[in-house]
Amino acid sequence: MSKAPALALNHVGITVPDIFGAIDWYVKVFGASHIMGPRLLAAAEKATHETPGIFGRRFRKAYQAHLLLANSVGLELFQFIDPPVETPEENMPYWIRGPFHIALTCADVDGLVAKIIANGGKARNAPIDFVPGRPWRLCYCEDPWGNVVEIMSASYAEMFGNWPQPGMTEQPIFVERPKA
């Protein structure tokens, strides 16, 4: 059986309560390019008639904008108007199925964390050295609306492609796949 080639990540959708503020924030803090919108998505409009099929019968109206990161991965921002955006009590529900954060690569984790905080976001933890003996740092942060953004100092492939890494003081425990 031949392995299919890996697909490229196209974009990540993020719900925010203020689309214009979010456009400005992601452009200013992460250097994203604003490439489209916001545009109106409405269940009753011919131009966006597909939205009830995507979002369900409850959906009536939203704003949508598109940003682009350095590696051509998109950030698709949504501000739902009807029904309106709700702010959950816990903004990182890792125990619920589905994505619970996005991660961006920046060599200067500490500098970007300071910029996030200076622009209304927050750090969920202090930046940490991820692997002893390696120059890798990471920090979990939040945008001003509570969306979780992890900042990593090196690429995903570099950090996890050769695990365990030299310099690790504790050996990882790998989980065996159950026998069929």
Coordinates of N, CA and C in Angstrom, one line a residue:
M1 N 0.8 -1.2 0.0 CA 0.0 0.0 0.0 C 0.9 1.2 0.0
S2 N 0.7 2.1 -1.0 CA 1.5 3.3 -1.0 C 0.9 4.4 -0.2
K3 N 1.7 5.2 0.4 CA 1.3 6.3 1.2 C 1.0 7.5 0.4
A4 N -0.2 8.1 0.6 CA -0.6 9.4 -0.1 C 0.3 10.5 0.3
P5 N 0.6 11.5 -0.5 CA 1.4 12.6 -0.1 C 0.6 13.4 1.0
A6 N 1.4 14.0 1.9 CA 0.8 14.8 3.0 C 0.1 16.0 2.3
L7 N -1.0 16.4 2.9 CA -1.7 17.6 2.5 C -1.1 18.8 3.2
A8 N -1.3 20.0 2.7 CA -0.9 21.3 3.3 C -2.1 21.8 4.1
L9 N -1.8 22.4 5.3 CA -2.8 23.1 6.1 C -3.2 24.4 5.3
N10 N -4.5 24.5 5.0 CA -4.9 25.7 4.2 C -5.3 26.9 5.1
H11 N -6.1 26.7 6.1 CA -6.4 27.8 7.0 C -7.0 27.3 8.3
V12 N -7.1 28.2 9.2 CA -7.8 27.9 10.5 C -8.9 29.0 10.7
G13 N -10.1 28.5 11.1 CA -11.2 29.4 11.4 C -11.2 29.8 12.9
I14 N -11.3 31.1 13.1 CA -11.3 31.6 14.5 C -12.6 32.5 14.7
T15 N -13.3 32.2 15.8 CA -14.5 33.0 16.1 C -14.1 34.1 17.1
V16 N -14.5 35.3 16.8 CA -14.2 36.5 17.6 C -15.4 37.3 17.8
P17 N -15.6 38.1 18.8 CA -16.7 39.0 19.0 C -16.6 40.3 18.3
D18 N -15.4 40.7 17.8 CA -15.2 42.0 17.2 C -14.3 41.8 16.0
I19 N -14.8 41.6 14.8 CA -14.1 41.3 13.6 C -13.1 42.4 13.2
F20 N -13.5 43.6 13.4 CA -12.5 44.7 13.0 C -11.4 44.8 14.0
G21 N -11.7 44.6 15.3 CA -10.6 44.6 16.2 C -9.7 43.4 16.0
A22 N -10.2 42.3 15.7 CA -9.4 41.1 15.4 C -8.5 41.2 14.2
I23 N -9.1 41.8 13.1 CA -8.3 42.0 11.9 C -7.1 42.9 12.3
D24 N -7.3 44.0 13.0 CA -6.3 44.9 13.4 C -5.2 44.2 14.3
W25 N -5.7 43.4 15.3 CA -4.8 42.8 16.2 C -3.9 41.7 15.5
Y26 N -4.5 40.8 14.7 CA -3.7 39.8 14.1 C -2.7 40.4 13.1
V27 N -3.1 41.5 12.4 CA -2.2 42.1 11.5 C -1.0 42.8 12.3
K28 N -1.4 43.5 13.3 CA -0.3 44.2 14.1 C 0.6 43.3 14.9
V29 N 0.0 42.3 15.6 CA 0.8 41.5 16.5 C 1.5 40.3 15.7
F30 N 0.9 39.7 14.7 CA 1.5 38.6 14.1 C 1.9 38.9 12.6
G31 N 1.7 40.1 12.2 CA 2.2 40.5 10.8 C 1.4 39.8 9.7
A32 N 0.2 39.4 10.0 CA -0.7 38.8 9.0 C -1.1 39.8 8.0
S33 N -1.3 39.4 6.8 CA -1.8 40.3 5.7 C -3.4 40.1 5.7
H34 N -4.0 41.2 5.6 CA -5.5 41.3 5.5 C -5.8 41.2 4.0
I35 N -6.4 40.0 3.5 CA -6.5 39.9 2.1 C -8.0 40.0 1.6
M36 N -9.0 39.8 2.5 CA -10.3 39.9 2.1 C -11.3 40.2 3.3
G37 N -12.3 41.0 3.0 CA -13.4 41.2 4.0 C -13.1 42.3 4.9
P38 N -14.0 42.4 5.9 CA -15.1 41.4 6.2 C -16.2 41.5 5.2
R39 N -16.8 40.4 5.0 CA -18.0 40.3 4.2 C -19.1 39.8 5.0
L40 N -20.4 40.1 4.6 CA -21.5 39.6 5.3 C -21.9 38.2 4.8
L41 N -22.1 37.3 5.7 CA -22.6 36.0 5.5 C -24.0 36.0 6.0
A42 N -25.0 35.7 5.2 CA -26.4 35.7 5.7 C -27.2 34.5 5.1
A43 N -27.9 33.9 5.9 CA -28.7 32.7 5.5 C -29.7 33.1 4.4
A44 N -30.2 34.3 4.4 CA -31.2 34.7 3.5 C -30.7 35.4 2.2
E45 N -29.4 35.5 2.1 CA -28.8 36.2 0.9 C -28.4 35.1 -0.1
K46 N -28.7 35.4 -1.4 CA -28.3 34.5 -2.5 C -26.8 34.3 -2.6
A47 N -26.0 35.4 -2.3 CA -24.6 35.3 -2.4 C -23.9 34.3 -1.4
T48 N -24.6 34.1 -0.3 CA -24.1 33.2 0.7 C -25.1 32.2 1.1
H49 N -25.9 31.7 0.2 CA -26.9 30.7 0.4 C -26.5 29.4 1.1
E50 N -25.2 29.1 0.9 CA -24.6 27.8 1.5 C -24.5 27.8 3.0
T51 N -24.5 29.0 3.6 CA -24.2 29.1 5.0 C -25.1 28.3 6.0
P52 N -26.4 28.2 5.8 CA -27.2 27.3 6.7 C -26.8 25.8 6.6
G53 N -26.4 25.4 5.4 CA -25.9 24.0 5.2 C -24.6 23.8 6.0
I54 N -23.8 24.8 6.1 CA -22.5 24.7 6.8 C -22.6 24.9 8.3
F55 N -23.4 25.9 8.7 CA -23.4 26.3 10.1 C -24.7 25.7 10.8
G56 N -25.7 25.2 10.1 CA -26.9 24.7 10.7 C -28.0 25.6 10.6
R57 N -29.2 25.1 10.9 CA -30.4 25.9 10.8 C -30.5 27.1 11.7
R58 N -29.8 27.1 12.8 CA -29.8 28.3 13.7 C -29.1 29.5 13.2
F59 N -28.2 29.3 12.2 CA -27.4 30.4 11.7 C -28.3 31.4 10.9
R60 N -28.0 32.7 11.1 CA -28.7 33.7 10.4 C -27.7 34.7 9.7
K61 N -26.7 35.2 10.5 CA -25.8 36.2 10.0 C -24.5 36.2 10.7
A62 N -23.4 36.5 9.9 CA -22.1 36.6 10.5 C -21.2 37.5 9.6
Y63 N -20.1 38.0 10.1 CA -19.1 38.7 9.3 C -17.9 37.7 9.2
Q64 N -17.2 37.8 8.0 CA -16.1 36.9 7.8 C -15.0 37.7 7.1
A65 N -13.7 37.5 7.6 CA -12.6 38.1 7.0 C -11.5 37.1 6.8
H66 N -10.6 37.4 5.9 CA -9.5 36.4 5.6 C -8.1 37.1 5.8
L67 N -7.2 36.5 6.6 CA -5.9 37.0 6.8 C -4.9 35.9 6.3
L68 N -3.7 36.3 6.0 CA -2.7 35.4 5.5 C -1.4 35.5 6.3
L69 N -0.9 34.3 6.7 CA 0.4 34.3 7.4 C 1.5 34.1 6.5
A70 N 2.7 34.2 6.9 CA 3.9 34.2 6.1 C 4.1 32.9 5.2
N71 N 3.6 31.8 5.7 CA 3.7 30.5 4.9 C 2.5 30.2 4.1
S72 N 1.7 31.2 3.8 CA 0.4 31.1 3.0 C -0.7 30.3 3.7
V73 N -0.6 30.1 5.0 CA -1.7 29.5 5.7 C -2.6 30.7 6.2
G74 N -3.9 30.5 6.0 CA -4.9 31.5 6.2 C -5.4 31.5 7.7
L75 N -5.8 32.6 8.1 CA -6.6 32.8 9.3 C -8.0 33.3 8.9
E76 N -9.0 32.5 9.0 CA -10.4 32.9 8.6 C -11.1 33.4 9.9
L77 N -11.4 34.6 10.0 CA -12.0 35.2 11.2 C -13.5 35.3 11.0
F78 N -14.3 34.9 12.0 CA -15.7 35.0 12.0 C -16.2 35.8 13.2
Q79 N -17.2 36.7 13.0 CA -17.9 37.3 14.0 C -19.4 36.9 13.8
F80 N -19.9 36.0 14.6 CA -21.3 35.6 14.4 C -22.2 36.6 15.0
I81 N -23.2 37.1 14.3 CA -24.1 38.1 14.7 C -25.4 37.5 15.2
D82 N -26.0 36.5 14.5 CA -27.2 35.9 14.8 C -27.1 34.4 14.5
P83 N -26.9 33.5 15.5 CA -26.8 33.9 16.9 C -25.5 34.5 17.2
P84 N -25.5 35.3 18.3 CA -24.2 36.1 18.6 C -23.1 35.2 19.2
V85 N -21.9 35.7 19.2 CA -20.8 35.0 19.8 C -21.0 35.0 21.3
E86 N -20.7 33.8 21.8 CA -20.7 33.7 23.3 C -19.3 33.5 23.8
T87 N -19.1 33.9 25.0 CA -17.7 33.7 25.6 C -17.9 32.6 26.6
P88 N -17.2 31.4 26.4 CA -17.4 30.3 27.3 C -16.6 30.6 28.6
E89 N -17.0 29.9 29.7 CA -16.3 30.1 31.0 C -14.9 29.6 30.9
E90 N -14.7 28.5 30.2 CA -13.3 28.0 30.0 C -13.0 28.1 28.5
N91 N -11.9 28.9 28.2 CA -11.6 29.1 26.8 C -10.6 28.2 26.2
M92 N -10.1 27.2 27.0 CA -9.3 26.2 26.4 C -9.8 24.8 26.7
P93 N -10.9 24.4 26.1 CA -11.6 23.1 26.5 C -10.9 21.9 25.8
Y94 N -9.7 21.6 26.2 CA -8.9 20.6 25.6 C -9.5 19.2 25.7
W95 N -10.5 19.0 26.6 CA -11.1 17.8 26.8 C -12.3 17.5 25.9
I96 N -12.6 18.5 25.1 CA -13.7 18.4 24.1 C -13.1 18.2 22.7
R97 N -13.7 17.3 22.0 CA -13.2 16.9 20.6 C -13.0 18.2 19.8
G98 N -12.0 18.2 19.0 CA -11.7 19.2 18.0 C -10.5 20.1 18.5
P99 N -10.1 21.0 17.6 CA -9.0 21.9 17.9 C -9.2 22.8 19.1
F100 N -8.2 23.0 19.9 CA -8.3 23.9 21.0 C -7.3 25.0 21.1
H101 N -6.4 25.0 20.1 CA -5.5 26.1 20.0 C -4.8 26.1 18.6
I102 N -4.2 27.3 18.2 CA -3.4 27.3 17.0 C -2.0 27.6 17.5
A103 N -1.0 27.3 16.7 CA 0.4 27.5 17.1 C 1.1 28.2 16.0
L104 N 1.9 29.2 16.3 CA 2.7 30.0 15.4 C 4.1 29.9 15.7
T105 N 5.0 30.0 14.7 CA 6.4 29.9 14.9 C 7.0 31.2 14.9
C106 N 7.8 31.5 15.9 CA 8.5 32.8 16.0 C 9.8 32.6 16.8
A107 N 10.9 32.9 16.2 CA 12.2 32.6 16.9 C 12.3 33.4 18.2
D108 N 11.7 34.6 18.4 CA 11.8 35.3 19.6 C 10.5 35.2 20.4
V109 N 10.3 34.1 21.0 CA 9.1 33.8 21.8 C 8.9 34.9 22.8
D110 N 9.9 35.2 23.6 CA 9.7 36.2 24.7 C 9.3 37.6 24.1
G111 N 9.9 38.0 23.0 CA 9.5 39.2 22.4 C 8.1 39.3 21.9
L112 N 7.7 38.2 21.3 CA 6.3 38.1 20.8 C 5.3 38.0 21.9
V113 N 5.6 37.3 23.0 CA 4.8 37.3 24.2 C 4.6 38.7 24.7
A114 N 5.7 39.4 24.8 CA 5.6 40.8 25.3 C 4.7 41.6 24.4
K115 N 4.8 41.4 23.1 CA 4.0 42.2 22.2 C 2.5 41.8 22.3
I116 N 2.2 40.5 22.5 CA 0.9 40.0 22.7 C 0.3 40.7 23.9
I117 N 1.0 40.7 25.0 CA 0.5 41.3 26.3 C 0.3 42.8 26.1
A118 N 1.3 43.5 25.5 CA 1.2 44.9 25.3 C 0.0 45.3 24.4
N119 N -0.5 44.4 23.6 CA -1.6 44.7 22.7 C -3.0 44.0 23.2
G120 N -3.1 43.8 24.5 CA -4.3 43.3 25.0 C -4.5 41.8 25.2
G121 N -3.6 41.0 24.7 CA -3.6 39.6 24.9 C -3.0 39.2 26.3
K122 N -2.8 37.9 26.5 CA -2.2 37.5 27.7 C -1.4 36.2 27.5
A123 N -0.5 36.0 28.4 CA 0.2 34.7 28.5 C -0.5 33.8 29.5
R124 N -0.7 32.6 29.1 CA -1.3 31.6 30.0 C -0.2 31.0 30.9
N125 N 1.0 31.0 30.5 CA 2.1 30.6 31.3 C 3.3 31.4 30.9
A126 N 4.4 31.4 31.7 CA 5.6 32.1 31.3 C 6.3 31.3 30.2
P127 N 7.0 32.0 29.3 CA 7.7 31.3 28.3 C 8.7 30.3 28.9
I128 N 8.8 29.1 28.4 CA 9.6 28.0 29.0 C 10.6 27.5 27.9
D129 N 11.7 26.9 28.4 CA 12.6 26.1 27.6 C 12.0 24.8 27.5
F130 N 11.7 24.3 26.2 CA 11.0 23.1 26.0 C 11.8 21.9 26.2
V131 N 13.0 21.8 25.7 CA 13.8 20.6 25.8 C 15.2 21.0 26.3
P132 N 15.6 20.5 27.4 CA 17.0 20.8 27.9 C 18.0 20.6 26.8
G133 N 18.9 21.6 26.7 CA 20.0 21.5 25.8 C 19.7 21.9 24.4
R134 N 18.4 22.2 24.1 CA 18.0 22.7 22.8 C 17.5 24.2 22.9
P135 N 17.7 25.0 21.9 CA 17.4 26.4 22.0 C 15.9 26.7 21.7
W136 N 15.0 25.8 22.2 CA 13.6 25.9 21.9 C 12.8 26.4 23.1
R137 N 11.9 27.4 22.8 CA 11.1 28.0 23.8 C 9.6 27.9 23.3
L138 N 8.7 27.9 24.2 CA 7.3 28.0 23.9 C 6.5 28.7 25.0
C139 N 5.3 29.2 24.6 CA 4.4 29.8 25.5 C 3.0 29.7 24.9
Y140 N 2.1 29.4 25.8 CA 0.7 29.5 25.4 C 0.1 30.9 25.8
C141 N -0.5 31.5 24.9 CA -1.0 32.8 25.0 C -2.5 32.9 24.6
E142 N -3.1 34.1 24.8 CA -4.5 34.3 24.3 C -4.5 35.6 23.6
D143 N -5.4 35.6 22.5 CA -5.7 36.9 21.9 C -6.6 37.7 22.9
P144 N -6.9 38.9 22.6 CA -7.8 39.7 23.5 C -9.2 39.1 23.7
W145 N -9.6 38.1 22.9 CA -10.9 37.5 23.0 C -10.9 36.1 23.6
G146 N -9.7 35.7 24.0 CA -9.5 34.4 24.7 C -9.2 33.2 23.8
N147 N -9.0 33.4 22.5 CA -8.6 32.3 21.6 C -7.1 32.0 22.0
V148 N -6.8 30.7 22.1 CA -5.5 30.3 22.6 C -4.6 30.1 21.4
V149 N -3.4 30.8 21.5 CA -2.3 30.8 20.5 C -1.0 30.4 21.2
E150 N -0.5 29.3 20.7 CA 0.8 28.8 21.2 C 1.9 29.4 20.4
I151 N 3.0 29.9 21.0 CA 4.1 30.5 20.3 C 5.3 29.5 20.5
M152 N 5.8 29.0 19.4 CA 7.0 28.1 19.4 C 8.1 28.7 18.7
S153 N 9.3 28.5 19.2 CA 10.5 29.1 18.6 C 11.1 28.4 17.4
A154 N 10.7 27.2 17.1 CA 11.2 26.4 16.0 C 10.0 25.7 15.3
S155 N 10.3 25.2 14.1 CA 9.2 24.5 13.4 C 8.8 23.3 14.1
Y156 N 7.6 22.9 13.7 CA 7.0 21.6 14.3 C 7.9 20.4 13.9
A157 N 8.3 20.4 12.6 CA 9.2 19.3 12.1 C 10.5 19.2 12.9
E158 N 11.1 20.4 13.1 CA 12.4 20.4 13.8 C 12.2 19.9 15.3
M159 N 11.1 20.3 15.9 CA 10.9 20.0 17.3 C 10.5 18.5 17.5
F160 N 9.7 18.0 16.7 CA 9.1 16.7 16.9 C 9.5 15.6 16.0
G161 N 10.2 15.9 14.9 CA 10.6 15.0 13.9 C 11.6 14.0 14.3
N162 N 12.4 14.2 15.4 CA 13.4 13.3 15.8 C 13.4 13.1 17.3
W163 N 12.3 12.6 17.8 CA 12.0 12.5 19.2 C 12.4 11.1 19.7
P164 N 13.0 10.9 20.8 CA 13.4 12.0 21.8 C 14.6 12.8 21.2
Q165 N 14.7 14.0 21.7 CA 15.8 14.9 21.2 C 17.0 14.7 22.1
P166 N 18.2 15.0 21.5 CA 19.4 15.0 22.3 C 19.3 16.0 23.4
G167 N 19.7 15.7 24.6 CA 19.7 16.7 25.7 C 18.5 16.5 26.6
M168 N 17.5 15.6 26.2 CA 16.4 15.3 27.1 C 16.9 14.6 28.3
T169 N 16.5 15.0 29.5 CA 16.9 14.4 30.7 C 15.9 13.2 31.1
E170 N 14.7 13.2 30.6 CA 13.8 12.2 30.9 C 13.4 11.5 29.6
Q171 N 13.2 10.2 29.6 CA 12.8 9.5 28.4 C 11.3 9.6 28.3
P172 N 10.8 9.8 27.1 CA 9.3 9.8 27.0 C 8.8 8.4 27.0
I173 N 7.5 8.3 27.4 CA 6.8 7.1 27.4 C 5.9 7.0 26.2
F174 N 6.2 6.2 25.3 CA 5.3 6.0 24.1 C 4.3 5.0 24.3
V175 N 3.1 5.2 23.7 CA 2.0 4.3 23.9 C 1.9 3.4 22.7
E176 N 1.8 2.1 23.0 CA 1.7 1.1 21.9 C 0.2 1.1 21.4
R177 N 0.2 0.9 20.1 CA -1.1 0.8 19.4 C -1.7 -0.6 19.8
P178 N -3.0 -0.6 20.2 CA -3.7 -1.8 20.6 C -3.7 -2.8 19.4
K179 N -3.5 -4.1 19.7 CA -3.5 -5.1 18.7 C -4.9 -5.3 18.2
A180 N -5.1 -5.5 16.9 CA -6.4 -5.6 16.3 C -7.1 -6.9 16.7

